[in-house]
Amino acid sequence: MNTPIYNKLRELESEKRIPFHMPGHKRADFGAFFGVEKMDITEITDYDNLHEPEGIIRESMNLVRDIFKSKESWYLVGGSTLGILVSISSVCRQGDKILIGRNCHKAVYNCIRLLQLEAVYCYADVSAEYDICEDMKPEAVARELRANPDIKAVVLTSPTYEGVVSDIAGIKEVTRPYAIPLIVDEAHGAHLIFHKYFPDSAVQEGADLVIQSTHKTLPSFTQTAVLHLCSDIVTKEQVEEIIDIYETSSPSYLLMASAEYGIMYMKENQGQLAEYVDNLKNFRRKCEQLKKISLLNQKKLNCFAYDNGKLVFSVKGCGINGKELFQLLYEKYHIELEMENLTYGIAMTSICDKKEDFDELWKAISEIDKMCEEKEKENRSLNKAVNETKIAIQNQDKVEIEICDKNKPKIETKIHNHYKVIQEKENEQTIYPPKIIESWQCRGKAMETVELADSTGRVSGKYVMIYPPGVPILVPGEKILKETVENISQYLYNGYNVLGLSCNKIIVLKDL
C-alpha cells in the first residue's frame, strides 16, 4: 500500500535511537495498548460520552480531580492548545483586555485573534549569560495591572520549555485584589505533583485554570492533555460550554484512556518514579564535571524554581551552536533531543527513561565537552600567535581575521527566540518589536511580500516563529525592528526553518 506516514513510523522500530524528547512514554512497550485497533471505538452503549460524561469517563475524570486536588478536571484530546483556547474563552469576552507573558505559546495569540482581545504584554527577565527567559516576576505582573486595571485575565507559562518555574503563589497574590483569573499554561508540568524533587504545580499554588499536556512528561499518547479548574472564579458549566464548542464531537477513546493510564501509572509506580529521580540526580551530579558545556539549573538561571527533569545544555562559548550539538548527538551517538536553539539544546526526560539511556547521554555529552575544550585550547594558541587580532572560526577550518578597536565600547549581541538583548558595558537593554495594531486587526488588510533585509520599519502581517517552541518572534501587527531582522537572519544563517518566511521573504502590511 502507498502509506508514506505509516511506513516511516515503522522505520522507528529498527532505528534504535534514544528518544530524549516527547512523548513521555518514550515508545516503551507497556502492553497496555497492544492491539489498539480493538479498543478504538465511538460513543457506543455503556461507554459514556466525553461531552456529557456520566459513566466511566466521569468516574475517571473524578479520579484525576482527586489526584491533582482540583475542583474539576477534564480530559482534552486536542492537546494543551485546546485547553488554552477553552480557558481564555471561558473568562474573556470579545474586546476584553488580557495580560499575557510575551513568551506564551502561539495558541494564546491565536485565541486573542479569535476573540479580538486587546493584548497587554508582560516580559520576563533574560539571563544574559544563557540567553534564556527567567521566571515571570510578581512585580512585573503588578506593574501591568496597575497600568491597566481593566484587564480581565492573566495568562502565563510555567514551567517554560526550558524548565523555568515562576512564583505562581506570589503572582496570585498580585491578581487577587483585581478578582481576575490567573491561567497557567503548565503544558510541561503534568509530572510536577508526583514527586517532591520537582517544584510545586500551579494547581496547588493558587492558579485558577491550569492546562497540562499529559503526553509531554507522562507515559501518554501525543495530543493528550488535561484542564484543571482550581477555584470558583468561573463555573464548571461555563468551562464545559466552551469545551463543547472547541473539542471534536468524536473524541478518541484511545487518547482518553492513554491520558488516564499515564496519570495512574505515575501514581501507582512510585518505585520506578524514585529510580527516575535518582537517575536525574546522578546525571546532574556528573555534569558538574563538564568544562565547557553547562547543564542549566535554578541557580544558574536565577529563577524562582526549576524543573530538574528538563536537561538544558548551554553550548554558549563552546565553539559549537545548539544545532551542531543536536546533529552531533543524532548522527554520532544516535540520541535525539527535543529541540535546539542557537545557544542550547533540550533533552526531555520522563519516568520511562532508563538508567542506560542516561548513561549513553552522559557519555555523549562528556565526549562533546572534551571536544569543545580541545578546540578552545587550539584557538587560544592561535590567538596568542596573532596578538591583538580577533579570531572567528567558521566551519572549523576557515579563519576570518578582524582587527579589534580597543577604544570602542564592546557590544555583545544575545539572541533568543523572541527578543534581542544588547549589552554595552554594564548596561543591558532588551528590545521588543512594538505593537502597532492588534493582531486580529490585520485580517482583511492589504499585504505584500518583501525581502527580509528590506523589512525594517514595516508592520508584520503574519506570525514569524521557530517551532518548537512556538513562541512568536513577530506577531501580526508588530513593527519590525532592525534587531528583529538580525535575530531572524541569525536563525536562517544557522539553518533553522523559520515559520512565516518564504525564500527569505516576509509578509507585511501594505499601508502601514
Coordinates of C-alpha atoms in Angstrom, one line a residue, residues 146-431:
R146 CA -1.7 49.0 37.9
A147 CA -1.3 50.5 34.4
N148 CA -4.3 48.5 33.1
P149 CA -6.8 47.9 35.8
D150 CA -9.4 46.8 33.3
I151 CA -7.5 43.6 32.4
K152 CA -9.9 40.7 32.6
A153 CA -7.4 37.8 32.8
V154 CA -3.7 36.9 33.2
V155 CA -2.1 34.1 31.2
L156 CA 1.5 32.9 32.0
T157 CA 3.7 29.9 31.0
S158 CA 5.2 27.9 33.9
P159 CA 7.3 25.8 33.5
T160 CA 8.6 27.1 30.3
Y161 CA 10.0 24.9 27.6
E162 CA 13.4 25.4 29.2
G163 CA 12.1 24.3 32.7
V164 CA 11.8 27.7 34.3
V165 CA 9.1 27.9 37.0
S166 CA 7.6 31.2 38.2
D167 CA 6.3 32.2 41.6
I168 CA 2.6 31.4 40.9
A169 CA 1.5 31.8 44.5
G170 CA 3.2 35.3 44.6
I171 CA 1.6 36.2 41.3
K172 CA -1.8 35.1 42.5
E173 CA -1.4 37.5 45.5
V174 CA -1.0 40.2 42.9
T175 CA -4.0 39.3 40.8
R176 CA -6.4 38.5 43.8
P177 CA -7.4 42.2 44.5
Y178 CA -8.5 42.6 40.9
A179 CA -10.7 39.5 41.1
I180 CA -9.4 38.2 37.7
P181 CA -8.5 34.7 36.8
L182 CA -4.9 33.5 36.6
I183 CA -4.5 31.0 33.8
V184 CA -1.3 29.0 33.8
D185 CA -0.1 27.0 30.7
E186 CA 1.6 24.2 32.6
A187 CA 1.9 22.0 29.5
H188 CA 5.4 21.0 30.5
G189 CA 4.4 20.3 34.1
A190 CA 2.0 17.4 34.3
H191 CA 4.6 15.4 36.3
L192 CA 5.3 18.0 39.0
I193 CA 2.8 16.8 41.7
F194 CA 4.1 13.2 41.7
H195 CA 7.4 13.8 43.4
K196 CA 8.8 16.3 45.9
Y197 CA 12.0 16.6 43.8
F198 CA 10.0 18.7 41.3
P199 CA 8.6 22.2 42.0
D200 CA 5.0 22.6 43.1
S201 CA 2.4 22.6 40.4
A202 CA 0.4 25.7 39.7
V203 CA -2.7 23.7 40.6
Q204 CA -1.5 23.8 44.3
E205 CA 0.0 27.3 44.0
G206 CA -3.3 29.2 43.5
A207 CA -3.8 29.4 39.8
D208 CA -7.5 29.4 38.7
L209 CA -7.2 27.4 35.5
V210 CA -4.2 25.1 34.7
I211 CA -3.5 23.3 31.4
Q212 CA -1.2 20.3 31.3
S213 CA 0.0 18.1 28.4
T214 CA 0.0 14.6 29.7
H215 CA 1.8 13.5 26.6
K216 CA 4.9 15.7 27.3
T217 CA 6.2 14.2 30.5
L218 CA 3.8 11.3 31.3
P219 CA 3.5 8.0 29.5
S220 CA 0.6 9.1 27.4
F221 CA -0.1 9.4 23.7
T222 CA 0.6 12.6 21.8
Q223 CA -2.3 15.1 21.8
T224 CA -3.5 14.1 25.3
A225 CA -4.0 16.8 27.9
V226 CA -6.0 17.8 31.0
L227 CA -7.6 21.0 32.1
H228 CA -8.0 21.8 35.8
L229 CA -10.4 24.2 37.3
C230 CA -8.9 25.2 40.7
S231 CA -11.2 27.9 42.1
D232 CA -14.7 29.3 41.9
I233 CA -13.8 32.3 39.7
V234 CA -15.5 30.5 36.8
T235 CA -18.1 27.8 37.0
K236 CA -17.8 24.2 35.8
E237 CA -20.8 24.9 33.4
Q238 CA -19.0 27.8 31.8
V239 CA -15.9 25.8 31.1
E240 CA -17.9 22.8 29.8
E241 CA -19.9 25.0 27.5
I242 CA -16.7 26.2 25.8
I243 CA -15.1 22.7 25.7
D244 CA -18.2 21.6 23.8
I245 CA -17.5 24.3 21.2
Y246 CA -13.8 23.6 20.6
E247 CA -13.4 19.9 21.2
T248 CA -14.1 17.4 18.4
S249 CA -17.5 15.7 18.6
S250 CA -15.8 12.4 18.0
P251 CA -13.1 12.3 20.8
S252 CA -10.8 9.3 20.7
Y253 CA -11.3 6.8 23.5
L254 CA -7.7 5.7 23.0
L255 CA -6.5 9.2 23.8
M256 CA -8.7 9.5 26.8
A257 CA -7.6 6.1 28.1
S258 CA -4.0 7.0 27.4
A259 CA -4.2 10.2 29.5
E260 CA -5.9 8.2 32.2
Y261 CA -3.2 5.5 32.1
G262 CA -0.3 7.9 32.1
I263 CA -1.7 9.7 35.2
M264 CA -2.4 6.4 37.1
Y265 CA 0.9 5.0 36.1
M266 CA 2.7 7.9 37.8
K267 CA 0.6 7.5 40.9
E268 CA 1.0 3.7 41.2
N269 CA 4.6 3.3 40.2
Q270 CA 6.4 5.2 43.0
G271 CA 9.4 2.9 42.9
Q272 CA 10.0 3.5 39.3
L273 CA 9.5 7.2 39.8
A274 CA 12.1 7.2 42.6
E275 CA 14.6 5.5 40.3
Y276 CA 13.9 8.1 37.6
V277 CA 14.6 10.9 40.2
D278 CA 17.8 9.1 41.2
N279 CA 18.9 8.9 37.6
L280 CA 18.3 12.7 37.2
K281 CA 20.2 13.5 40.4
N282 CA 23.2 11.3 39.3
F283 CA 23.2 12.7 35.8
R284 CA 23.2 16.3 37.1
R285 CA 26.0 15.4 39.6
K286 CA 28.1 14.0 36.7
C287 CA 27.5 17.2 34.7
E288 CA 29.2 19.2 37.3
Q289 CA 32.5 17.9 35.8
L290 CA 31.8 19.5 32.4
K291 CA 34.4 22.1 31.5
K292 CA 32.6 23.9 28.6
I293 CA 29.0 22.7 28.2
S294 CA 26.8 23.9 31.0
L295 CA 23.7 22.0 32.3
L296 CA 21.3 24.6 33.5
N297 CA 19.6 24.7 36.9
Q298 CA 17.8 27.1 39.2
K299 CA 21.0 28.8 40.5
K300 CA 22.5 29.4 37.1
L301 CA 19.2 30.9 35.7
N302 CA 18.5 32.8 38.9
C303 CA 14.8 31.8 38.7
F304 CA 12.1 31.2 41.4
A305 CA 12.2 27.4 40.8
Y306 CA 13.4 25.0 38.2
D307 CA 12.2 21.6 36.8
N308 CA 15.2 19.4 37.0
G309 CA 13.5 16.9 34.7
K310 CA 14.5 19.3 31.9
L311 CA 18.1 18.9 30.7
V312 CA 19.1 22.1 29.0
F313 CA 22.6 22.1 27.7
S314 CA 24.1 25.5 27.1
V315 CA 26.9 25.5 24.5
K316 CA 27.4 29.2 24.5
G317 CA 31.1 29.9 24.2
C318 CA 31.8 26.2 23.3
G319 CA 32.7 26.7 19.7
I320 CA 29.5 25.0 18.5
N321 CA 25.9 26.1 18.4
G322 CA 22.8 24.4 19.5
K323 CA 22.1 22.9 16.1
E324 CA 25.5 21.4 15.9
L325 CA 25.1 19.9 19.3
F326 CA 21.7 18.4 18.2
Q327 CA 23.3 17.0 15.0
L328 CA 26.3 15.5 16.8
L329 CA 24.1 13.7 19.3
Y330 CA 21.8 12.5 16.5
E331 CA 24.4 11.4 13.9
K332 CA 27.3 10.1 16.1
Y333 CA 25.5 8.9 19.2
H334 CA 22.0 8.0 18.0
I335 CA 20.4 10.3 20.6
E336 CA 17.6 12.7 19.6
L337 CA 17.0 15.8 21.6
E338 CA 13.6 17.5 21.9
M339 CA 14.8 20.8 20.4
E340 CA 17.7 23.1 19.9
N341 CA 18.2 26.8 19.8
L342 CA 21.1 28.9 18.8
T343 CA 22.9 28.5 22.1
Y344 CA 21.4 25.4 23.7
G345 CA 19.8 22.0 23.3
I346 CA 17.0 20.5 25.4
A347 CA 16.6 16.8 26.4
M348 CA 13.2 16.0 27.8
T349 CA 13.1 13.2 30.3
S350 CA 10.3 11.1 31.9
I351 CA 9.7 8.1 34.1
C352 CA 10.2 5.9 31.1
D353 CA 13.9 6.9 30.6
K354 CA 16.1 4.1 31.7
K355 CA 19.5 4.3 33.6
E356 CA 21.3 3.1 30.5
D357 CA 19.7 5.9 28.5
F358 CA 21.1 8.5 30.9
D359 CA 24.5 6.7 30.8
E360 CA 24.6 7.0 27.0
L361 CA 23.6 10.6 27.2
W362 CA 26.4 11.3 29.7
K363 CA 28.9 9.5 27.6
A364 CA 27.9 11.6 24.5
I365 CA 27.8 15.0 26.3
S366 CA 31.1 14.4 28.1
E367 CA 32.9 13.5 24.9
I368 CA 31.4 16.5 23.1
D369 CA 32.5 18.7 26.1
K370 CA 36.1 17.4 25.7
M371 CA 36.0 18.1 22.0
C372 CA 34.9 21.7 22.8
E373 CA 37.7 22.1 25.4
E374 CA 40.4 20.9 22.9
K375 CA 39.0 23.2 20.3
E376 CA 39.3 26.1 22.8
K377 CA 42.9 25.3 23.5
E378 CA 43.7 25.3 19.8
N379 CA 42.0 28.7 19.5
R380 CA 44.0 30.1 22.4
S381 CA 47.2 29.1 20.8
L382 CA 46.2 30.8 17.6
N383 CA 45.1 33.9 19.4
K384 CA 48.4 34.2 21.1
A385 CA 50.2 34.0 17.8
V386 CA 48.2 36.8 16.2
N387 CA 48.4 39.1 19.3
E388 CA 45.7 41.8 19.2
T389 CA 43.6 40.1 16.5
K390 CA 40.2 38.7 16.9
I391 CA 39.8 35.3 15.5
A392 CA 36.4 34.0 14.3
I393 CA 36.4 30.3 13.4
Q394 CA 33.9 29.3 10.8
N395 CA 33.3 25.7 9.9
Q396 CA 36.3 24.6 12.0
D397 CA 38.8 25.2 9.2
K398 CA 38.1 28.8 8.0
V399 CA 39.7 31.7 9.8
E400 CA 38.5 35.2 9.4
I401 CA 40.6 38.0 10.9
E402 CA 39.2 41.3 12.2
I403 CA 41.3 44.0 14.0
C404 CA 39.8 44.9 17.4
D405 CA 39.4 48.5 18.2
K406 CA 40.2 48.6 21.9
N407 CA 38.9 52.2 22.3
K408 CA 35.4 51.3 21.2
P409 CA 32.9 50.0 23.8
K410 CA 32.3 46.3 23.4
I411 CA 28.8 45.4 22.2
E412 CA 27.8 41.8 22.5
T413 CA 24.5 40.6 21.0
K414 CA 22.5 37.9 22.6
I415 CA 19.8 36.3 20.6
H416 CA 16.7 34.5 21.9
N417 CA 13.6 33.3 20.2
H418 CA 11.5 36.5 20.6
Y419 CA 13.8 39.3 21.5
K420 CA 17.4 40.5 21.3
V421 CA 19.4 41.7 24.2
I422 CA 22.1 44.3 23.6
Q423 CA 24.7 44.6 26.3
E424 CA 27.0 47.6 26.3
K425 CA 29.5 47.7 29.1
E426 CA 27.4 47.1 32.3
N427 CA 24.1 48.3 30.9
E428 CA 21.6 45.9 29.4
Q429 CA 18.7 46.7 27.2
T430 CA 16.0 44.4 25.9
I431 CA 14.5 45.3 22.6

